[in-house]
PDB file of C-alpha atoms and ligand atoms in Angstrom:
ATOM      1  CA  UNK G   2      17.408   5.232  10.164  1.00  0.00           C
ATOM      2  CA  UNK G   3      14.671   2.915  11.502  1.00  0.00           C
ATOM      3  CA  UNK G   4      12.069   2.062   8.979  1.00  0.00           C
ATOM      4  CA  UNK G   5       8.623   1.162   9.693  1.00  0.00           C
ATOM      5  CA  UNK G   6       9.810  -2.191   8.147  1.00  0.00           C
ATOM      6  CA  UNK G   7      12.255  -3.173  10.907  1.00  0.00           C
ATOM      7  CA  UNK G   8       9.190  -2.889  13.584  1.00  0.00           C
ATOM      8  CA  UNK G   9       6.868  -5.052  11.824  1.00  0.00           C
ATOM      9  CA  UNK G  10       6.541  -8.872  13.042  1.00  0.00           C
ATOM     10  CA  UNK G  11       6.266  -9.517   9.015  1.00  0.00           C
ATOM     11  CA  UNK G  12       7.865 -13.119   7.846  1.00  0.00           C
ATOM     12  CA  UNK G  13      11.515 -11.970   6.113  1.00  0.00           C
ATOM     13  CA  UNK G  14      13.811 -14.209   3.271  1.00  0.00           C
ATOM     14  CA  UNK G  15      12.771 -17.774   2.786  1.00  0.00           C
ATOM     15  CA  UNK G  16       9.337 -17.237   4.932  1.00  0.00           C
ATOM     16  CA  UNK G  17       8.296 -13.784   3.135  1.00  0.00           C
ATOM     17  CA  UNK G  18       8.725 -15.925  -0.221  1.00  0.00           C
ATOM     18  CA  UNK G  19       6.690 -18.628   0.478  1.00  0.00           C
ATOM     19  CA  UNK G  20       4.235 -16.882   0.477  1.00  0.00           C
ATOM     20  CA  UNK G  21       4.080 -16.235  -2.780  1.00  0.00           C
ATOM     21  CA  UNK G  22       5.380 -19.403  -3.475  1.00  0.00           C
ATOM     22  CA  UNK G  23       2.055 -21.089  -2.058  1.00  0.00           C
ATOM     23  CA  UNK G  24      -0.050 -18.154  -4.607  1.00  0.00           C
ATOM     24  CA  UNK G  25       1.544 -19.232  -7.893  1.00  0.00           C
ATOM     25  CA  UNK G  26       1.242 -22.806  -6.563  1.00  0.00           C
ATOM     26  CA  UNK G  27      -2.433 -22.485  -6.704  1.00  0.00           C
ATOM     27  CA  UNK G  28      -2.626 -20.684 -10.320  1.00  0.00           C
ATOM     28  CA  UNK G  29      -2.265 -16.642  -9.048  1.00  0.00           C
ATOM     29  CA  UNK G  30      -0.067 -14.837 -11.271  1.00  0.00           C
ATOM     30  CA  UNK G  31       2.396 -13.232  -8.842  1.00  0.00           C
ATOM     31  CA  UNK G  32       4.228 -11.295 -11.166  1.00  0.00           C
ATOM     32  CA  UNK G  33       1.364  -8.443 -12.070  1.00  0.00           C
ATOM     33  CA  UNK G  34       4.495  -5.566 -11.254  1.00  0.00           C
ATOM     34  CA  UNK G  35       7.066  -6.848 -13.212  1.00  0.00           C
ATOM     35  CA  UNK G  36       4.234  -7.363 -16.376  1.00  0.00           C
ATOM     36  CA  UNK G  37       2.849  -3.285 -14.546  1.00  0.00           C
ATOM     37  CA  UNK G  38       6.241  -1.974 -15.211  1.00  0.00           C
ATOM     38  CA  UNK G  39       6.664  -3.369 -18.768  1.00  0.00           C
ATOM     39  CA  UNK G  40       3.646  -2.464 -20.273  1.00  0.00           C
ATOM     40  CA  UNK G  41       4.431   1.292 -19.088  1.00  0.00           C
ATOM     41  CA  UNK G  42       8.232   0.922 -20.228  1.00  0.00           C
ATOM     42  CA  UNK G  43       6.730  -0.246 -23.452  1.00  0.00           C
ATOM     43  CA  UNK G  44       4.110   2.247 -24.234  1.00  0.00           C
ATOM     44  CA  UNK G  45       7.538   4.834 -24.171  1.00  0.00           C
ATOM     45  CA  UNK G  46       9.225   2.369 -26.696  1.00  0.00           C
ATOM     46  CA  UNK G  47      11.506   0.719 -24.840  1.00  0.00           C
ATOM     47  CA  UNK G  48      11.389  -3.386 -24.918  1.00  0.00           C
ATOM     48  CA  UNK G  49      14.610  -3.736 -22.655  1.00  0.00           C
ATOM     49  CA  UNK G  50      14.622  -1.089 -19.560  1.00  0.00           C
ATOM     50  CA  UNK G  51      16.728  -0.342 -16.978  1.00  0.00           C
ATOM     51  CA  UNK G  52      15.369  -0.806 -14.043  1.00  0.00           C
ATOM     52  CA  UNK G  53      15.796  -0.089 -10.073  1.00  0.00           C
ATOM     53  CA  UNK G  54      13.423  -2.248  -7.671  1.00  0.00           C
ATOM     54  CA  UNK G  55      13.538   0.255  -4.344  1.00  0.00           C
ATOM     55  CA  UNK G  56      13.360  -1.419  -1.593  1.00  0.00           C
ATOM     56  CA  UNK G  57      13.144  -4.925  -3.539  1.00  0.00           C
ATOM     57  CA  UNK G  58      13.694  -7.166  -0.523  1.00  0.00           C
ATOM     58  CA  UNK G  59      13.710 -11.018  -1.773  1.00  0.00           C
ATOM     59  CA  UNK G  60      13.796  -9.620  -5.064  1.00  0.00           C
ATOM     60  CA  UNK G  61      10.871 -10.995  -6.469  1.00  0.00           C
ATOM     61  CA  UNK G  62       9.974  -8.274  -8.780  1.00  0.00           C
ATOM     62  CA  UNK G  63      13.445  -7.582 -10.265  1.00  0.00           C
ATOM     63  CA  UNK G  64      14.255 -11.146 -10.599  1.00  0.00           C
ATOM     64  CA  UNK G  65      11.419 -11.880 -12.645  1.00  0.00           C
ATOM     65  CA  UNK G  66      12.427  -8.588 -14.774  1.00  0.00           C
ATOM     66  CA  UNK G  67      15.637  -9.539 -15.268  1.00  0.00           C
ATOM     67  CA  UNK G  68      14.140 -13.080 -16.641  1.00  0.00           C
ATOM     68  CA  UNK G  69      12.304 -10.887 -19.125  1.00  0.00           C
ATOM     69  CA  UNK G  70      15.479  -9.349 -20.112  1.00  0.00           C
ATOM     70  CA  UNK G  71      15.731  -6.400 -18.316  1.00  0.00           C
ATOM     71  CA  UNK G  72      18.515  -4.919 -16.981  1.00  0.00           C
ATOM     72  CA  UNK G  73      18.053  -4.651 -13.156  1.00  0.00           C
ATOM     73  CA  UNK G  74      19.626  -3.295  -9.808  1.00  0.00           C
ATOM     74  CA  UNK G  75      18.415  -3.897  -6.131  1.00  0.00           C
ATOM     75  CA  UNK G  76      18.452  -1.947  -3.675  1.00  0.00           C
ATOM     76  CA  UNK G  77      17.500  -3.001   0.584  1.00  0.00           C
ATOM     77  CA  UNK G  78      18.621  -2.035   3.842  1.00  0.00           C
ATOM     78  CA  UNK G  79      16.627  -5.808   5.382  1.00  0.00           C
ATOM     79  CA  UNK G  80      19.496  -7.810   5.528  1.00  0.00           C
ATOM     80  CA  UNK G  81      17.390 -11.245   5.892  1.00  0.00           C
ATOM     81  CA  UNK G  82      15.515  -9.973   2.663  1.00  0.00           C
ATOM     82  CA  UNK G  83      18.669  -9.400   0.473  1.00  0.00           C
ATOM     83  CA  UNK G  84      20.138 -12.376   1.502  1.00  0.00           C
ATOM     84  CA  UNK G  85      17.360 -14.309   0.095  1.00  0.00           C
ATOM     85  CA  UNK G  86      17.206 -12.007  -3.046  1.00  0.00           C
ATOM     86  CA  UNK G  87      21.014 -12.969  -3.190  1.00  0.00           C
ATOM     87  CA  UNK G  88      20.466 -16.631  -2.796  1.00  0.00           C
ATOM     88  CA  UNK G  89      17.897 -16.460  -5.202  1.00  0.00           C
ATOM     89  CA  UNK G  90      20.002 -14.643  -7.745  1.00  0.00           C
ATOM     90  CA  UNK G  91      23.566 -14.315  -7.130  1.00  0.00           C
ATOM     91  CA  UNK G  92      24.413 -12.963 -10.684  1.00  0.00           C
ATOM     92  CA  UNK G  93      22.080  -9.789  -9.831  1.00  0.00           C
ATOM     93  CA  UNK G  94      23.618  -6.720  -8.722  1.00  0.00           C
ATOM     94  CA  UNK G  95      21.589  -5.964  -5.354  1.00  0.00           C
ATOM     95  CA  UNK G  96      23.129  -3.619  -3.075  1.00  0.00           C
ATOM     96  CA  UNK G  97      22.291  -3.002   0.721  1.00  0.00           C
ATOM     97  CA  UNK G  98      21.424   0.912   1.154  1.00  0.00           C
ATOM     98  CA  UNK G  99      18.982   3.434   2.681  1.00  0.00           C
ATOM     99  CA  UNK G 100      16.298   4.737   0.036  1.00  0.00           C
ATOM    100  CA  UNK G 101      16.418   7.984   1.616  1.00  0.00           C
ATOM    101  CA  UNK G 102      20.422   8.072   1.218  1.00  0.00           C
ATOM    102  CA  UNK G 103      20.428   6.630  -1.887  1.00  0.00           C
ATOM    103  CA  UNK G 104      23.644   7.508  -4.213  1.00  0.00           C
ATOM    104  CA  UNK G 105      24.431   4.836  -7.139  1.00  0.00           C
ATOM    105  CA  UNK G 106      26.229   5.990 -10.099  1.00  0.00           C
ATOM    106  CA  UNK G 107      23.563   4.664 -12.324  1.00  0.00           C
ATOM    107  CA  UNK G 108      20.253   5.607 -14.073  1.00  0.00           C
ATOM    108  CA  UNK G 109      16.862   4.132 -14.743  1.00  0.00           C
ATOM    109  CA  UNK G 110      13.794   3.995 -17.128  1.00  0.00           C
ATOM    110  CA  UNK G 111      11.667   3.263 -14.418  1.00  0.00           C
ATOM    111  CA  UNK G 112      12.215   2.880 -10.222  1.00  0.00           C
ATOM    112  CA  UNK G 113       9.791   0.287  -9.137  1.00  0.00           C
ATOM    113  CA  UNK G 114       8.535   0.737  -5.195  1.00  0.00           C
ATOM    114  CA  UNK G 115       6.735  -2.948  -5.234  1.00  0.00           C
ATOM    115  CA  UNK G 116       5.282  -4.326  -1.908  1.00  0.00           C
ATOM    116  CA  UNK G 117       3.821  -1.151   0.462  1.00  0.00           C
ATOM    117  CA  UNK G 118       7.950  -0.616   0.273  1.00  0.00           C
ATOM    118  CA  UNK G 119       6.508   3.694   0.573  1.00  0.00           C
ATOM    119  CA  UNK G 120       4.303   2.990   3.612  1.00  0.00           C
ATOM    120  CA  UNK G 121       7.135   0.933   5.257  1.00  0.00           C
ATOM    121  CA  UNK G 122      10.094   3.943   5.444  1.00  0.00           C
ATOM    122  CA  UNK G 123      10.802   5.734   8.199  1.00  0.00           C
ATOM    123  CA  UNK G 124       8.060   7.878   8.986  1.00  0.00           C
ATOM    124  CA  UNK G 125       8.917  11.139   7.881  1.00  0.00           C
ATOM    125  CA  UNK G 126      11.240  10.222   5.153  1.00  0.00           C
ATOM    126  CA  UNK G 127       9.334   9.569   1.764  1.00  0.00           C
ATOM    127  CA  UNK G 128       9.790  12.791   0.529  1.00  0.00           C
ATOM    128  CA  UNK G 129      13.462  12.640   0.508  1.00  0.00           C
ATOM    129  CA  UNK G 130      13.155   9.131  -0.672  1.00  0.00           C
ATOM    130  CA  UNK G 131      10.863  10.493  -3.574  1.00  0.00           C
ATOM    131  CA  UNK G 132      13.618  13.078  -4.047  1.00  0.00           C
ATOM    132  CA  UNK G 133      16.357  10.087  -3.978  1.00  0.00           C
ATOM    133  CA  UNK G 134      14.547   8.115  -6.452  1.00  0.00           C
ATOM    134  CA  UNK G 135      13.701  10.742  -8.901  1.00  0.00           C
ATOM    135  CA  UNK G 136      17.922  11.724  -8.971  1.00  0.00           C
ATOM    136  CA  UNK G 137      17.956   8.249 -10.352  1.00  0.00           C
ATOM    137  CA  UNK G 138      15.747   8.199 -12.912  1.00  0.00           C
ATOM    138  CA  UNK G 139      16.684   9.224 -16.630  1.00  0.00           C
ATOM    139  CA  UNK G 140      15.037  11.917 -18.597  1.00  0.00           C
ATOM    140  CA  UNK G 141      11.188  10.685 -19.002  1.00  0.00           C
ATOM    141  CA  UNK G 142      11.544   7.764 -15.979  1.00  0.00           C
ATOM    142  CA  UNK G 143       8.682   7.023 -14.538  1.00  0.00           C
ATOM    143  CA  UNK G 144       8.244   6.441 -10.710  1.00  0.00           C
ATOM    144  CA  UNK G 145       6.172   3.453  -9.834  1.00  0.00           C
ATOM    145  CA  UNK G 146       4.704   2.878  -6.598  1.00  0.00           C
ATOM    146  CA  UNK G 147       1.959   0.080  -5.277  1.00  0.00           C
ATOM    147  CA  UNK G 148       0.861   0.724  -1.893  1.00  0.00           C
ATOM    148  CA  UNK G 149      -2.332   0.456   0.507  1.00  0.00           C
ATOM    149  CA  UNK G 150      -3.995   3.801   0.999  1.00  0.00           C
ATOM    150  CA  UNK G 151      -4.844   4.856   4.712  1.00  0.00           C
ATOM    151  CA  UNK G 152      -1.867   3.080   6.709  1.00  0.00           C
ATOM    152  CA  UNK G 153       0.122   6.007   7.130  1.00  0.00           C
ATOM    153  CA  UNK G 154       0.324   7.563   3.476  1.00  0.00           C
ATOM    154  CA  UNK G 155      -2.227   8.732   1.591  1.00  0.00           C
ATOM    155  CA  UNK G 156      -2.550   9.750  -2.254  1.00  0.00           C
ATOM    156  CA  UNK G 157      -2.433  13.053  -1.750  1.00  0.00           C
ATOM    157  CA  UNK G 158       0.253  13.253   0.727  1.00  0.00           C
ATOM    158  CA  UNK G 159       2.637  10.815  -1.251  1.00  0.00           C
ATOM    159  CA  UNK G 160       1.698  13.018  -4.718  1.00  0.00           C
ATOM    160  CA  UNK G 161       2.386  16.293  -2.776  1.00  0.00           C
ATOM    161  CA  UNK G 162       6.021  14.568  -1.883  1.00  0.00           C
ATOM    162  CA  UNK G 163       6.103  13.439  -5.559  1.00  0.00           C
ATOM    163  CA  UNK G 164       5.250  17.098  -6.614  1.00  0.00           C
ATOM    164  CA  UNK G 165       7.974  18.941  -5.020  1.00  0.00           C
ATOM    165  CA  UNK G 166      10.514  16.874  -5.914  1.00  0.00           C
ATOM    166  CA  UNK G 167       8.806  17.830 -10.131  1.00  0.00           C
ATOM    167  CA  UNK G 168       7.517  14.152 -10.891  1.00  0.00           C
ATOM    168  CA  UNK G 169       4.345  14.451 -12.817  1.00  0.00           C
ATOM    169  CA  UNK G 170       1.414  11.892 -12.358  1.00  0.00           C
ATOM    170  CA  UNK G 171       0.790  10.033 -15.333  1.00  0.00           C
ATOM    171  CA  UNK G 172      -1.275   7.526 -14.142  1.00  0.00           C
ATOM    172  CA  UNK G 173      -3.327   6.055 -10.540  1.00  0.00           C
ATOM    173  CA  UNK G 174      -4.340   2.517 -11.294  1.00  0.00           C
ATOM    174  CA  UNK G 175      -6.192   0.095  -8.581  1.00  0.00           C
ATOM    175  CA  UNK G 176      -4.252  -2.990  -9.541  1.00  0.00           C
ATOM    176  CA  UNK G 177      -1.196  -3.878 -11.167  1.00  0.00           C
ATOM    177  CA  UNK G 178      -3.213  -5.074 -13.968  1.00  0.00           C
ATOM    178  CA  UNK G 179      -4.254  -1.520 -14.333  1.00  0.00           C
ATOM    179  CA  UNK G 180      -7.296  -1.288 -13.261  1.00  0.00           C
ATOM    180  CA  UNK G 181      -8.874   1.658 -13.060  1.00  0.00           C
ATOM    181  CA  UNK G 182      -8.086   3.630  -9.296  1.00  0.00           C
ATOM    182  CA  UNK G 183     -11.534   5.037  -8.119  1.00  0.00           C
ATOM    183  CA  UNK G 184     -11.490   7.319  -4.958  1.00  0.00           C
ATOM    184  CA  UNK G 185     -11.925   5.680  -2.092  1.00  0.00           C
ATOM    185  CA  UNK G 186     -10.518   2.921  -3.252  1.00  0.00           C
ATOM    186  CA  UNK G 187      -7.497   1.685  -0.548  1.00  0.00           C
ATOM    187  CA  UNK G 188      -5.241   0.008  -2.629  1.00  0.00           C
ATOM    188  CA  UNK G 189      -2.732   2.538  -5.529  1.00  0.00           C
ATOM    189  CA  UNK G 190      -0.252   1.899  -7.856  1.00  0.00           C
ATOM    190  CA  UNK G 191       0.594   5.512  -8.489  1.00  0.00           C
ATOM    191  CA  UNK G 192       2.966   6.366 -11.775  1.00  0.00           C
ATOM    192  CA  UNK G 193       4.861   9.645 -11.810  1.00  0.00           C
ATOM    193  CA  UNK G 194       7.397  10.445 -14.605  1.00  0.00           C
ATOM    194  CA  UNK G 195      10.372  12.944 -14.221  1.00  0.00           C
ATOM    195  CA  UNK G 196       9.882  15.344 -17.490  1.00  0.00           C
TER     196      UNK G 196
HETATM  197  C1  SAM D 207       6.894  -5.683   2.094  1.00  0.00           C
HETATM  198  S1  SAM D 207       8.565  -5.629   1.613  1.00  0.00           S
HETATM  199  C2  SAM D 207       8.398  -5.547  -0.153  1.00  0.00           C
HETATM  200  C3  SAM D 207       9.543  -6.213  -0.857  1.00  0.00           C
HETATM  201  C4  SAM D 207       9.439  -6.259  -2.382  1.00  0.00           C
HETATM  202  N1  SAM D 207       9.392  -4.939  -2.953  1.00  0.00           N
HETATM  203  C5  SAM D 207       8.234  -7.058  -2.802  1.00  0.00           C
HETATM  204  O1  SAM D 207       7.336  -6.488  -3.431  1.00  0.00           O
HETATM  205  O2  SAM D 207       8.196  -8.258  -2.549  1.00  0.00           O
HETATM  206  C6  SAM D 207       9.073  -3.947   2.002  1.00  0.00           C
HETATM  207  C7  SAM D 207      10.574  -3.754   1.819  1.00  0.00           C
HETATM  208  O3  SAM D 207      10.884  -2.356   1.886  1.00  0.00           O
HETATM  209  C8  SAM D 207      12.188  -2.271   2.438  1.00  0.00           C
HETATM  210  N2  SAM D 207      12.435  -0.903   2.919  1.00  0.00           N
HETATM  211  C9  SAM D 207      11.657  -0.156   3.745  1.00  0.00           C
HETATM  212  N3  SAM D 207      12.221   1.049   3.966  1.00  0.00           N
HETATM  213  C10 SAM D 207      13.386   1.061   3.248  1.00  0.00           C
HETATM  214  C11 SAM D 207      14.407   2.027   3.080  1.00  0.00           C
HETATM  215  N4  SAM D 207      14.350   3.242   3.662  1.00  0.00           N
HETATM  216  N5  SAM D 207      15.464   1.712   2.294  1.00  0.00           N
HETATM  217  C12 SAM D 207      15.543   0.484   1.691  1.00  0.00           C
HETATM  218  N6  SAM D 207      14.591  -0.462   1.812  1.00  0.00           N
HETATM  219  C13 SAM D 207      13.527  -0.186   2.590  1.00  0.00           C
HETATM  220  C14 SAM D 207      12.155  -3.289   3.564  1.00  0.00           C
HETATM  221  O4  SAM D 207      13.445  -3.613   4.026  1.00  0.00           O
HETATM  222  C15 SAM D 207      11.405  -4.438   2.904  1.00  0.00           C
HETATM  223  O5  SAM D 207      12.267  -5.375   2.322  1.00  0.00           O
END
């Protein structure tokens, strides 16, 4: 399937990186998803989660996780960005597959869609990639999904997916430092849980 990823001129591996490289560099905390993701994972008790980054591509996000102590898995189908993510972390289990095919024998506390990864599927395909993601999740995971509002999904389009595939919104922050999300605004993290 061809993703809106693999049309995009967008720097991949070592270039996509430095990026962020140059942020922390100058004093930006770049890791506001992983510290997202563990203050929801902790406000349902758990201090050590498992934990799939969807469509995790150098694998900043579950890299940084796994630092924390959190058990992690990787999924991409950008070659150039799993190699990195590889490079990076060669003891991490990252695995090259479609979201929207997704079938590992695993499942998580939370699925982490980091990065725009929902506005950069195919077009078409995020409700079965909603519907792939919640299969993973374990009883009370929580979907959780950052992503700019009005380049090809919007909330209520991306909840209505989340919806029929029986995730329930929890939470719509602005930031991953949980701001607040205020209509209008065009940036969401949106959290769903699966009851
Ligand atoms: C902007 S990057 C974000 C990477 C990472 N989550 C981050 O926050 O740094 C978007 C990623 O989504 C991945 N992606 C898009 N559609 C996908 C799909 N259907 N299955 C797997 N990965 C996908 C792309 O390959 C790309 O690596």
């Amino acid at each position: 399937m061809t993703t809106r990823w693999s049309g995009t001129e967008a720097p991949r591996g070592d270039d996509y990186d430095a990026r962020f490289d140059r942020l922390a560099a100058s004093g930006v905390d770049v890791h506001g998803e992983a510290t997202c993701v563990e203050r929801l994972l902790a406000t349902r008790g758990i201090s050590r989660g498992r934990i799939l980054d969807a469509g995790c591509g150098t694998g900043r996000v579950a890299i940084e996780l796994a630092r924390r102590g959190h058990s992690v898995v990787g999924v991409d189908l950008d070659p150039s960005m799993l190699d990195a993510a590889r490079r990076k972390a060669p003891e991490l289990d990252w695995r090259a597959a479609d979201l929207s095919g997704l079938h590992l024998d695993a499942r998580f506390d939370a699925v982490v869609l980091a990065g725009n990864v929902m506005i950069f599927v195919a077009a078409g395909s995020e409700a079965r990639v909603l519907e792939r993601v919640a299969a993973h999740l374990a009883a009370n995971g929580l979907v959780i999904a950052g992503f700019q509002l009005g380049r090809g999904l919007d909330l209520i389009d991306y909840d209505e997916a989340a919806d029929a595939n029986a995730l329930h919104a929890v939470a719509a922050y602005s930031t991953w430092d949980g701001a607040p999300f205020v209509d209008g605004g065009d940036y969401v993290v949106r959290v769903h849980e699966k009851p």
